[in-house]
DNA sequence: TATTCTAGATCGAACGCTCATTCTATGTTA
DNA sequence: TAACATAGAATGAGCGTTCGATCTAGAATA
């Protein structure tokens, strides 16, 4: 259960960074299994392989650990949407990457943490701020991407219409997080195909 | 803040039922604001207007309160899908009720509790069981409804294909719970219209 | 009708425990 | 030796839950 460091770094700075990452990995596991409030510093410290008190050398308090976990999780989403925008044939890229993204969303372990993050955002202003800033950045990226696809197909949408399409696309994706928890038996590959069709239709909707 | 009983019932049985409901209403509020683990029996008892100890006359423990809240929330979803099936012109009924359902999902207060429930289901086997049984019942209802719409339009889908469409439809709806938390500024009416279009397209997808 | 009885409603203190956090002492290393 | 890493005990608050004492209202009794 304990996370051991395979190659301990030599310099102090990188050693500290590794120790921080070790705590975050342990915290992510605990938060996934017990939620932000159900997980205790004692549990996290046991899995991270250090004393409870020592964690406070690397994080000011539990809230700071939660913030770091949330920021870390959202960063992957941000790089993903940015990558999408950079693809050459954007429409095919979007739809092909979608299947991959859908399967990611359908992984129950990561879904549990992502849903926990949004639940916490609904009541914790600090987490809400991190989540909403990341979401705004993602939406901006997606709006540019979708606008490019749509205007290539001859649609000249208002910003509002584009924003709405982004919302529907995001709802579709994020909804999978809830689906995989509510119905763990769903057929992941087939649902991914079905989502591809839905995205295709969405991109052809009237403005 | 305290919930007072407007018309105290005369009989013992209904008085007890009212008291139970009073506790559940207070608990729902606390769970929405602080989460299942963040809310304390002391807080709930204060809002319900009774002593902490007295709550244990109506519920075995905190877990039982959580279970009751979860079951209560899911019951409304179940009646909604059952109503849908009973509508005469099912396709129009589905799409028209969709807009209404979408606006419900976009209410931030109720969204917070619903997301909390799924987050808890990901780690609490008791809650998971309640959630998954309700979800299965909803999916069964929706499968009958969608199959009727599709065969009226000449599609003869496999059960798997119908199940996949139900998953996509559910993902779209449930995703709105996360969207309204991540982006509270979204335009609710316009997004509802856009969702109607997406459902329309979904019902016309090839088998 | 007046009084006693009784069973459930209710309270509030108390219990044992766990929590996040702090502090002090010791080990380690350059 | 100086600075940092680390452990582990200590602290005080808050948790879920239990329990015995009181209150209350209606039934039983006289």
Tab-separated table of C-alpha atoms (C1' of nucleotides) in Angstrom:
chain	number	residue	atom	x	y	z
A	1	UNK	CA	0.000	0.000	0.000
A	2	UNK	CA	2.900	2.351	0.759
A	3	UNK	CA	4.339	4.400	-2.082
A	4	UNK	CA	8.126	4.131	-2.186
A	5	UNK	CA	10.401	6.357	-4.150
A	6	UNK	CA	12.184	4.264	-6.836
A	7	UNK	CA	15.086	6.638	-7.591
A	8	UNK	CA	15.722	9.146	-4.812
A	9	UNK	CA	17.076	12.373	-6.360
A	10	UNK	CA	20.318	13.904	-5.204
A	11	UNK	CA	19.627	17.652	-5.001
A	12	UNK	CA	17.568	19.096	-2.176
A	13	UNK	CA	15.173	20.922	-4.475
A	14	UNK	CA	14.225	17.936	-6.578
A	15	UNK	CA	14.098	15.717	-3.488
A	16	UNK	CA	11.576	18.104	-1.963
A	17	UNK	CA	9.583	18.160	-5.198
A	18	UNK	CA	9.542	14.375	-5.269
A	19	UNK	CA	8.409	14.246	-1.659
A	20	UNK	CA	5.591	16.658	-2.476
A	21	UNK	CA	4.566	14.505	-5.421
A	22	UNK	CA	4.651	11.451	-3.162
A	23	UNK	CA	2.210	13.135	-0.804
A	24	UNK	CA	-0.041	14.163	-3.685
A	25	UNK	CA	-0.113	10.621	-5.089
A	26	UNK	CA	-1.055	9.240	-1.691
A	27	UNK	CA	-3.663	11.973	-1.221
A	28	UNK	CA	-5.209	11.300	-4.632
A	29	UNK	CA	-5.618	7.645	-3.713
A	30	UNK	CA	-7.182	8.464	-0.339
A	31	UNK	CA	-9.468	11.133	-1.786
A	32	UNK	CA	-10.629	8.703	-4.463
A	33	UNK	CA	-11.442	6.051	-1.866
A	34	UNK	CA	-12.869	8.195	0.921
A	35	UNK	CA	-13.576	11.655	-0.456
A	36	UNK	CA	-11.936	14.931	0.573
A	37	UNK	CA	-13.527	14.990	4.005
A	38	UNK	CA	-13.518	11.249	4.618
A	39	UNK	CA	-9.778	10.947	4.051
A	40	UNK	CA	-7.536	11.802	6.990
A	41	UNK	CA	-4.016	13.166	7.173
A	42	UNK	CA	-3.117	10.023	9.126
A	43	UNK	CA	-4.221	7.793	6.241
A	44	UNK	CA	-2.427	9.922	3.669
A	45	UNK	CA	0.762	9.950	5.712
A	46	UNK	CA	0.702	6.167	6.110
A	47	UNK	CA	0.396	5.620	2.352
A	48	UNK	CA	2.974	8.309	1.618
A	49	UNK	CA	5.328	6.564	4.030
A	50	UNK	CA	5.971	9.414	6.443
A	51	UNK	CA	4.657	10.794	9.706
A	52	UNK	CA	1.493	12.850	9.814
A	53	UNK	CA	3.298	15.859	11.207
A	54	UNK	CA	5.875	15.808	8.447
A	55	UNK	CA	3.246	16.454	5.798
A	56	UNK	CA	2.968	19.958	7.215
A	57	UNK	CA	6.500	20.678	6.084
A	58	UNK	CA	5.310	20.446	2.487
A	59	UNK	CA	1.709	21.705	2.680
A	60	UNK	CA	0.264	24.436	4.859
A	61	UNK	CA	-2.846	22.396	5.650
A	62	UNK	CA	-5.268	19.851	4.240
A	63	UNK	CA	-7.028	22.477	2.137
A	64	UNK	CA	-3.750	23.175	0.329
A	65	UNK	CA	-3.403	19.477	-0.512
A	66	UNK	CA	-6.931	19.459	-1.902
A	67	UNK	CA	-6.153	22.555	-3.958
A	68	UNK	CA	-3.018	20.960	-5.393
A	69	UNK	CA	-4.876	17.761	-6.304
A	70	UNK	CA	-7.633	19.752	-8.001
A	71	UNK	CA	-5.172	21.913	-9.925
A	72	UNK	CA	-3.212	18.847	-11.006
A	73	UNK	CA	-6.335	17.091	-12.271
A	74	UNK	CA	-7.551	20.110	-14.218
A	75	UNK	CA	-4.186	20.703	-15.822
A	76	UNK	CA	-4.454	17.489	-17.838
A	77	UNK	CA	-7.828	18.623	-19.167
A	78	UNK	CA	-6.351	21.938	-20.200
A	79	UNK	CA	-3.471	20.420	-22.138
A	80	UNK	CA	-5.922	18.061	-23.845
A	81	UNK	CA	-8.124	20.855	-25.181
A	82	UNK	CA	-5.065	22.818	-26.228
A	83	UNK	CA	-3.754	19.809	-28.172
A	84	UNK	CA	-7.077	19.480	-29.926
A	85	UNK	CA	-6.858	23.017	-31.210
A	86	UNK	CA	-3.385	22.425	-32.620
A	87	UNK	CA	-4.479	19.438	-34.750
A	88	UNK	CA	-4.389	20.049	-38.515
A	89	UNK	CA	-7.682	18.604	-39.735
A	90	UNK	CA	-9.612	19.795	-36.711
A	91	UNK	CA	-12.940	18.138	-37.351
A	92	UNK	CA	-11.540	14.638	-37.790
A	93	UNK	CA	-9.091	15.225	-34.979
A	94	UNK	CA	-11.893	16.238	-32.647
A	95	UNK	CA	-14.007	13.219	-33.461
A	96	UNK	CA	-11.152	10.738	-33.443
A	97	UNK	CA	-9.733	12.016	-30.189
A	98	UNK	CA	-13.246	11.970	-28.795
A	99	UNK	CA	-13.342	8.170	-28.672
A	100	UNK	CA	-10.066	8.184	-26.760
A	101	UNK	CA	-11.316	10.916	-24.437
A	102	UNK	CA	-14.570	9.049	-23.850
A	103	UNK	CA	-12.724	5.930	-22.744
A	104	UNK	CA	-10.647	8.058	-20.374
A	105	UNK	CA	-13.795	9.527	-18.864
A	106	UNK	CA	-15.227	6.037	-18.429
A	107	UNK	CA	-12.395	4.851	-16.183
A	108	UNK	CA	-14.145	4.474	-12.810
A	109	UNK	CA	-11.149	5.288	-10.620
A	110	UNK	CA	-10.380	8.641	-12.235
A	111	UNK	CA	-14.091	9.402	-12.615
A	112	UNK	CA	-14.562	9.105	-8.864
A	113	UNK	CA	-11.946	11.774	-8.171
A	114	UNK	CA	-13.225	14.098	-10.898
A	115	UNK	CA	-16.779	13.916	-9.578
A	116	UNK	CA	-15.525	14.472	-6.041
A	117	UNK	CA	-13.782	17.608	-7.266
A	118	UNK	CA	-16.970	19.071	-8.744
A	119	UNK	CA	-18.962	18.144	-5.646
A	120	UNK	CA	-16.396	19.997	-3.559
A	121	UNK	CA	-16.470	22.952	-5.954
A	122	UNK	CA	-20.187	23.312	-5.259
A	123	UNK	CA	-19.474	24.196	-1.612
A	124	UNK	CA	-15.829	25.208	-1.251
A	125	UNK	CA	-15.125	28.667	-2.699
A	126	UNK	CA	-11.399	28.037	-2.993
A	127	UNK	CA	-11.923	24.874	-5.047
A	128	UNK	CA	-14.734	26.549	-6.990
A	129	UNK	CA	-12.368	29.297	-8.075
A	130	UNK	CA	-9.738	26.846	-9.342
A	131	UNK	CA	-12.339	24.756	-11.157
A	132	UNK	CA	-14.079	27.703	-12.786
A	133	UNK	CA	-10.890	29.329	-13.998
A	134	UNK	CA	-9.768	26.069	-15.583
A	135	UNK	CA	-13.205	25.561	-17.096
A	136	UNK	CA	-13.198	29.011	-18.607
A	137	UNK	CA	-9.819	28.361	-20.214
A	138	UNK	CA	-11.047	25.056	-21.636
A	139	UNK	CA	-14.184	26.661	-22.992
A	140	UNK	CA	-12.157	29.380	-24.673
A	141	UNK	CA	-10.001	26.764	-26.404
A	142	UNK	CA	-13.014	24.715	-27.458
A	143	UNK	CA	-14.812	27.778	-28.789
A	144	UNK	CA	-11.922	28.578	-31.102
A	145	UNK	CA	-11.741	24.955	-32.247
A	146	UNK	CA	-15.455	24.617	-32.873
A	147	UNK	CA	-15.709	27.977	-34.572
A	148	UNK	CA	-12.964	26.891	-36.991
A	149	UNK	CA	-14.759	23.626	-37.789
A	150	UNK	CA	-18.094	25.350	-38.255
A	151	UNK	CA	-16.871	28.178	-40.464
A	152	UNK	CA	-15.035	25.639	-42.645
A	153	UNK	CA	-18.475	24.081	-43.200
A	154	UNK	CA	-20.007	27.439	-44.073
A	155	UNK	CA	-21.652	28.287	-40.745
A	156	UNK	CA	-21.215	31.783	-39.364
A	157	UNK	CA	-22.354	31.354	-35.748
A	158	UNK	CA	-22.854	34.006	-33.113
A	159	UNK	CA	-20.515	33.723	-30.116
A	160	UNK	CA	-23.520	32.707	-28.035
A	161	UNK	CA	-24.381	29.823	-30.341
A	162	UNK	CA	-20.796	28.615	-30.261
A	163	UNK	CA	-20.748	28.837	-26.487
A	164	UNK	CA	-23.932	26.773	-26.305
A	165	UNK	CA	-22.445	24.063	-28.503
A	166	UNK	CA	-19.398	23.964	-26.258
A	167	UNK	CA	-21.685	23.509	-23.263
A	168	UNK	CA	-23.503	20.605	-24.892
A	169	UNK	CA	-20.228	18.994	-25.923
A	170	UNK	CA	-18.876	19.410	-22.398
A	171	UNK	CA	-22.085	18.071	-20.841
A	172	UNK	CA	-21.850	14.997	-23.056
A	173	UNK	CA	-18.268	14.309	-22.002
A	174	UNK	CA	-18.608	15.085	-18.345
A	175	UNK	CA	-21.870	13.191	-18.124
A	176	UNK	CA	-19.872	10.036	-18.783
A	177	UNK	CA	-18.162	10.468	-15.425
A	178	UNK	CA	-21.530	10.067	-13.740
A	179	UNK	CA	-22.663	7.287	-16.092
A	180	UNK	CA	-19.697	5.055	-15.374
A	181	UNK	CA	-20.393	5.289	-11.661
A	182	UNK	CA	-24.145	4.842	-11.922
A	183	UNK	CA	-23.873	2.036	-14.470
A	184	UNK	CA	-20.441	0.355	-14.324
A	185	UNK	CA	-21.640	-2.342	-16.747
A	186	UNK	CA	-22.122	-0.081	-19.767
A	187	UNK	CA	-20.309	-1.113	-22.943
A	188	UNK	CA	-17.462	1.353	-23.136
A	189	UNK	CA	-16.426	0.866	-26.752
A	190	UNK	CA	-19.936	0.955	-28.146
A	191	UNK	CA	-20.868	4.039	-26.145
A	192	UNK	CA	-17.706	5.744	-27.404
A	193	UNK	CA	-18.839	5.137	-31.014
A	194	UNK	CA	-22.298	6.422	-30.246
A	195	UNK	CA	-20.806	9.583	-28.749
A	196	UNK	CA	-18.760	10.112	-31.898
A	197	UNK	CA	-21.977	10.104	-33.903
A	198	UNK	CA	-23.570	12.580	-31.519
A	199	UNK	CA	-20.607	14.953	-31.779
A	200	UNK	CA	-20.754	14.718	-35.549
A	201	UNK	CA	-24.437	15.675	-35.474
A	202	UNK	CA	-23.761	18.498	-33.035
A	203	UNK	CA	-21.207	20.057	-35.384
A	204	UNK	CA	-23.826	20.075	-38.172
A	205	UNK	CA	-26.612	21.662	-36.126
A	206	UNK	CA	-28.174	24.864	-37.511
A	207	UNK	CA	-26.691	28.013	-35.981
B	1	UNK	CA	-32.842	28.951	9.688
B	2	UNK	CA	-34.827	26.577	11.836
B	3	UNK	CA	-37.588	24.549	10.170
B	4	UNK	CA	-40.825	24.834	12.104
B	5	UNK	CA	-43.841	22.634	11.608
B	6	UNK	CA	-46.732	24.802	10.320
B	7	UNK	CA	-49.605	22.430	11.131
B	8	UNK	CA	-48.655	19.836	13.747
B	9	UNK	CA	-50.640	16.655	12.991
B	10	UNK	CA	-52.816	15.034	15.601
B	11	UNK	CA	-52.139	11.318	15.251
B	12	UNK	CA	-48.900	9.802	16.520
B	13	UNK	CA	-48.088	8.061	13.240
B	14	UNK	CA	-48.353	11.130	11.045
B	15	UNK	CA	-46.596	13.225	13.637
B	16	UNK	CA	-43.658	10.809	13.543
B	17	UNK	CA	-43.666	10.845	9.740
B	18	UNK	CA	-43.645	14.634	9.753
B	19	UNK	CA	-40.765	14.656	12.225
B	20	UNK	CA	-38.816	12.269	10.000
B	21	UNK	CA	-39.444	14.502	7.003
B	22	UNK	CA	-38.321	17.500	9.044
B	23	UNK	CA	-35.030	15.767	9.746
B	24	UNK	CA	-34.608	14.822	6.087
B	25	UNK	CA	-35.240	18.385	4.945
B	26	UNK	CA	-32.641	19.686	7.374
B	27	UNK	CA	-30.211	16.945	6.362
B	28	UNK	CA	-30.667	17.699	2.658
B	29	UNK	CA	-29.809	21.329	3.306
B	30	UNK	CA	-26.722	20.434	5.348
B	31	UNK	CA	-25.551	17.814	2.860
B	32	UNK	CA	-25.925	20.306	0.033
B	33	UNK	CA	-23.869	22.889	1.882
B	34	UNK	CA	-21.211	20.691	3.462
B	35	UNK	CA	-21.364	17.247	1.837
B	36	UNK	CA	-22.255	13.957	3.479
B	37	UNK	CA	-19.103	13.815	5.591
B	38	UNK	CA	-18.759	17.529	6.194
B	39	UNK	CA	-22.248	17.859	7.669
B	40	UNK	CA	-22.599	16.917	11.331
B	41	UNK	CA	-25.525	15.533	13.290
B	42	UNK	CA	-25.235	18.606	15.507
B	43	UNK	CA	-25.777	20.913	12.525
B	44	UNK	CA	-28.676	18.882	11.207
B	45	UNK	CA	-30.335	18.788	14.625
B	46	UNK	CA	-30.015	22.538	15.001
B	47	UNK	CA	-31.721	23.201	11.665
B	48	UNK	CA	-34.346	20.532	12.314
B	49	UNK	CA	-35.083	22.213	15.660
B	50	UNK	CA	-34.413	19.277	17.970
B	51	UNK	CA	-31.615	17.838	20.045
B	52	UNK	CA	-28.878	15.764	18.441
B	53	UNK	CA	-29.747	12.718	20.498
B	54	UNK	CA	-33.378	12.832	19.474
B	55	UNK	CA	-32.495	12.270	15.819
B	56	UNK	CA	-31.553	8.720	16.789
B	57	UNK	CA	-35.176	8.012	17.650
B	58	UNK	CA	-36.011	8.354	13.976
B	59	UNK	CA	-32.871	7.098	12.247
B	60	UNK	CA	-30.521	4.321	13.273
B	61	UNK	CA	-27.451	6.338	12.389
B	62	UNK	CA	-26.071	8.927	9.977
B	63	UNK	CA	-25.694	6.369	7.225
B	64	UNK	CA	-29.436	5.701	7.381
B	65	UNK	CA	-30.142	9.414	6.923
B	66	UNK	CA	-27.854	9.476	3.885
B	67	UNK	CA	-29.631	6.429	2.488
B	68	UNK	CA	-33.031	8.042	2.944
B	69	UNK	CA	-31.902	11.256	1.249
B	70	UNK	CA	-30.456	9.327	-1.669
B	71	UNK	CA	-33.581	7.193	-2.079
B	72	UNK	CA	-35.792	10.274	-1.909
B	73	UNK	CA	-33.791	12.073	-4.584
B	74	UNK	CA	-33.799	9.099	-6.935
B	75	UNK	CA	-37.505	8.519	-6.565
B	76	UNK	CA	-38.329	11.793	-8.336
B	77	UNK	CA	-36.143	10.700	-11.262
B	78	UNK	CA	-37.959	7.395	-11.442
B	79	UNK	CA	-41.419	8.931	-11.557
B	80	UNK	CA	-40.216	11.353	-14.234
B	81	UNK	CA	-39.055	8.617	-16.588
B	82	UNK	CA	-42.226	6.644	-15.922
B	83	UNK	CA	-44.332	9.683	-16.817
B	84	UNK	CA	-42.425	10.094	-20.049
B	85	UNK	CA	-43.304	6.574	-21.101
B	86	UNK	CA	-46.993	7.196	-20.478
B	87	UNK	CA	-47.169	10.234	-22.780
B	88	UNK	CA	-49.252	9.715	-25.953
B	89	UNK	CA	-47.056	11.179	-28.698
B	90	UNK	CA	-43.830	9.956	-27.176
B	91	UNK	CA	-41.321	11.655	-29.427
B	92	UNK	CA	-42.710	15.144	-28.999
B	93	UNK	CA	-43.326	14.482	-25.318
B	94	UNK	CA	-39.712	13.426	-24.820
B	95	UNK	CA	-38.330	16.449	-26.549
B	96	UNK	CA	-40.733	18.928	-24.981
B	97	UNK	CA	-40.227	17.576	-21.494
B	98	UNK	CA	-36.515	17.597	-22.148
B	99	UNK	CA	-36.358	21.388	-22.010
B	100	UNK	CA	-38.142	21.332	-18.670
B	101	UNK	CA	-35.865	18.546	-17.400
B	102	UNK	CA	-32.790	20.418	-18.558
B	103	UNK	CA	-33.750	23.506	-16.585
B	104	UNK	CA	-34.290	21.318	-13.517
B	105	UNK	CA	-30.827	19.836	-13.907
B	106	UNK	CA	-29.367	23.324	-14.215
B	107	UNK	CA	-30.588	24.440	-10.788
B	108	UNK	CA	-27.329	24.780	-8.834
B	109	UNK	CA	-28.735	23.864	-5.419
B	110	UNK	CA	-30.254	20.562	-6.462
B	111	UNK	CA	-27.310	19.835	-8.747
B	112	UNK	CA	-24.936	20.037	-5.800
B	113	UNK	CA	-26.811	17.333	-3.899
B	114	UNK	CA	-27.156	15.081	-6.934
B	115	UNK	CA	-23.451	15.253	-7.674
B	116	UNK	CA	-22.663	14.607	-4.018
B	117	UNK	CA	-24.805	11.481	-4.213
B	118	UNK	CA	-22.887	10.087	-7.177
B	119	UNK	CA	-19.557	10.948	-5.566
B	120	UNK	CA	-20.658	9.033	-2.489
B	121	UNK	CA	-21.875	6.131	-4.631
B	122	UNK	CA	-18.347	5.776	-5.993
B	123	UNK	CA	-17.053	4.807	-2.546
B	124	UNK	CA	-19.962	3.772	-0.332
B	125	UNK	CA	-21.347	0.333	-1.275
B	126	UNK	CA	-24.673	0.960	0.431
B	127	UNK	CA	-25.280	4.166	-1.510
B	128	UNK	CA	-23.922	2.544	-4.677
B	129	UNK	CA	-26.522	-0.194	-4.419
B	130	UNK	CA	-29.411	2.287	-4.076
B	131	UNK	CA	-28.135	4.429	-6.930
B	132	UNK	CA	-27.523	1.519	-9.296
B	133	UNK	CA	-30.878	-0.095	-8.704
B	134	UNK	CA	-32.661	3.205	-9.391
B	135	UNK	CA	-30.515	3.766	-12.467
B	136	UNK	CA	-31.338	0.335	-13.825
B	137	UNK	CA	-35.042	1.004	-13.407
B	138	UNK	CA	-34.724	4.357	-15.198
B	139	UNK	CA	-32.771	2.796	-18.030
B	140	UNK	CA	-35.388	0.102	-18.468
B	141	UNK	CA	-38.107	2.751	-18.738
B	142	UNK	CA	-36.086	4.830	-21.168
B	143	UNK	CA	-35.271	1.811	-23.316
B	144	UNK	CA	-38.958	1.044	-23.787
B	145	UNK	CA	-39.683	4.690	-24.570
B	146	UNK	CA	-36.848	5.066	-27.067
B	147	UNK	CA	-37.522	1.739	-28.705
B	148	UNK	CA	-41.131	2.861	-29.315
B	149	UNK	CA	-40.007	6.144	-30.864
B	150	UNK	CA	-37.405	4.465	-33.036
B	151	UNK	CA	-39.637	1.689	-34.367
B	152	UNK	CA	-42.325	4.252	-35.199
B	153	UNK	CA	-39.686	5.858	-37.442
B	154	UNK	CA	-38.834	2.541	-39.061
B	155	UNK	CA	-35.688	1.636	-37.086
B	156	UNK	CA	-35.382	-1.905	-35.788
B	157	UNK	CA	-32.510	-1.551	-33.291
B	158	UNK	CA	-30.733	-4.268	-31.356
B	159	UNK	CA	-31.153	-4.052	-27.565
B	160	UNK	CA	-27.489	-3.077	-27.336
B	161	UNK	CA	-27.955	-0.141	-29.702
B	162	UNK	CA	-30.965	1.052	-27.730
B	163	UNK	CA	-29.007	0.753	-24.476
B	164	UNK	CA	-26.197	2.827	-25.955
B	165	UNK	CA	-28.605	5.573	-26.986
B	166	UNK	CA	-30.019	5.603	-23.477
B	167	UNK	CA	-26.501	5.997	-22.119
B	168	UNK	CA	-25.797	8.951	-24.396
B	169	UNK	CA	-29.112	10.559	-23.517
B	170	UNK	CA	-28.411	10.066	-19.809
B	171	UNK	CA	-24.869	11.382	-20.134
B	172	UNK	CA	-26.197	14.506	-21.834
B	173	UNK	CA	-28.679	15.148	-19.039
B	174	UNK	CA	-26.493	14.293	-16.117
B	175	UNK	CA	-23.593	16.192	-17.588
B	176	UNK	CA	-25.624	19.360	-17.058
B	177	UNK	CA	-25.308	18.837	-13.300
B	178	UNK	CA	-21.560	19.225	-13.621
B	179	UNK	CA	-21.795	22.047	-16.144
B	180	UNK	CA	-23.940	24.268	-13.932
B	181	UNK	CA	-21.396	23.943	-11.151
B	182	UNK	CA	-18.341	24.425	-13.333
B	183	UNK	CA	-19.911	27.290	-15.281
B	184	UNK	CA	-22.734	28.949	-13.328
B	185	UNK	CA	-22.960	31.692	-15.956
B	186	UNK	CA	-24.143	29.513	-18.823
B	187	UNK	CA	-27.346	30.603	-20.571
B	188	UNK	CA	-29.900	28.105	-19.283
B	189	UNK	CA	-32.651	28.671	-21.812
B	190	UNK	CA	-30.404	28.644	-24.847
B	191	UNK	CA	-28.571	25.526	-23.698
B	192	UNK	CA	-31.945	23.826	-23.171
B	193	UNK	CA	-32.875	24.521	-26.794
B	194	UNK	CA	-29.527	23.244	-27.999
B	195	UNK	CA	-30.034	20.039	-25.997
B	196	UNK	CA	-33.429	19.561	-27.639
B	197	UNK	CA	-31.729	19.649	-31.044
B	198	UNK	CA	-29.141	17.124	-29.885
B	199	UNK	CA	-31.820	14.730	-28.607
B	200	UNK	CA	-33.653	15.062	-31.890
B	201	UNK	CA	-30.496	14.117	-33.783
B	202	UNK	CA	-29.815	11.242	-31.422
B	203	UNK	CA	-33.218	9.727	-32.131
B	204	UNK	CA	-32.453	9.790	-35.859
B	205	UNK	CA	-29.016	8.176	-35.627
B	206	UNK	CA	-28.452	5.032	-37.690
B	207	UNK	CA	-28.917	1.800	-35.691
C	1	DT	C1'	-64.791	14.940	37.082
C	2	DA	C1'	-60.396	14.548	39.385
C	3	DT	C1'	-56.411	11.796	39.917
C	4	DT	C1'	-53.065	8.498	38.814
C	5	DC	C1'	-50.610	5.806	35.493
C	6	DT	C1'	-47.910	5.053	31.509
C	7	DA	C1'	-45.564	5.178	27.260
C	8	DG	C1'	-43.493	7.796	24.061
C	9	DA	C1'	-41.159	12.427	22.989
C	10	DT	C1'	-37.446	15.054	24.085
C	11	DC	C1'	-33.340	16.943	26.122
C	12	DG	C1'	-28.705	17.552	27.310
C	13	DA	C1'	-24.795	15.687	29.388
C	14	DA	C1'	-21.367	12.286	28.821
C	15	DC	C1'	-18.351	8.839	26.304
C	16	DG	C1'	-14.846	7.313	23.559
C	17	DC	C1'	-12.728	8.292	19.593
C	18	DT	C1'	-10.585	10.572	15.640
C	19	DC	C1'	-9.481	14.609	13.551
C	20	DA	C1'	-6.177	18.505	11.897
C	21	DT	C1'	-2.588	20.763	13.589
C	22	DT	C1'	1.489	22.058	16.627
C	23	DC	C1'	5.539	21.286	19.125
C	24	DT	C1'	9.670	19.314	20.733
C	25	DA	C1'	13.250	16.262	20.258
C	26	DT	C1'	16.213	13.553	17.450
C	27	DG	C1'	18.486	12.079	13.264
C	28	DT	C1'	20.949	13.261	8.974
C	29	DT	C1'	23.934	15.467	5.927
C	30	DA	C1'	26.946	18.724	3.804
D	1	DT	C1'	28.442	22.970	13.285
D	2	DA	C1'	24.496	24.633	10.944
D	3	DA	C1'	20.523	23.688	8.599
D	4	DC	C1'	17.191	20.789	7.311
D	5	DA	C1'	14.383	16.207	7.485
D	6	DT	C1'	11.713	13.500	10.203
D	7	DA	C1'	9.295	11.231	13.929
D	8	DG	C1'	6.054	10.970	17.335
D	9	DA	C1'	3.771	12.668	21.232
D	10	DA	C1'	0.626	16.317	22.740
D	11	DT	C1'	-3.470	19.331	22.172
D	12	DG	C1'	-7.900	20.821	21.885
D	13	DA	C1'	-11.848	20.653	19.201
D	14	DG	C1'	-15.457	18.161	17.162
D	15	DC	C1'	-17.358	13.949	15.821
D	16	DG	C1'	-21.224	10.088	16.037
D	17	DT	C1'	-23.548	7.861	19.354
D	18	DT	C1'	-25.511	6.422	23.991
D	19	DC	C1'	-28.033	7.043	28.042
D	20	DG	C1'	-30.583	8.360	31.975
D	21	DA	C1'	-33.623	11.997	33.439
D	22	DT	C1'	-37.569	14.822	32.480
D	23	DC	C1'	-41.588	16.281	30.204
D	24	DT	C1'	-46.168	15.656	28.131
D	25	DA	C1'	-50.511	14.036	26.792
D	26	DG	C1'	-53.805	10.796	26.737
D	27	DA	C1'	-55.805	6.315	29.035
D	28	DA	C1'	-57.288	4.252	33.081
D	29	DT	C1'	-59.198	4.486	37.332
D	30	DA	C1'	-61.788	6.079	41.198
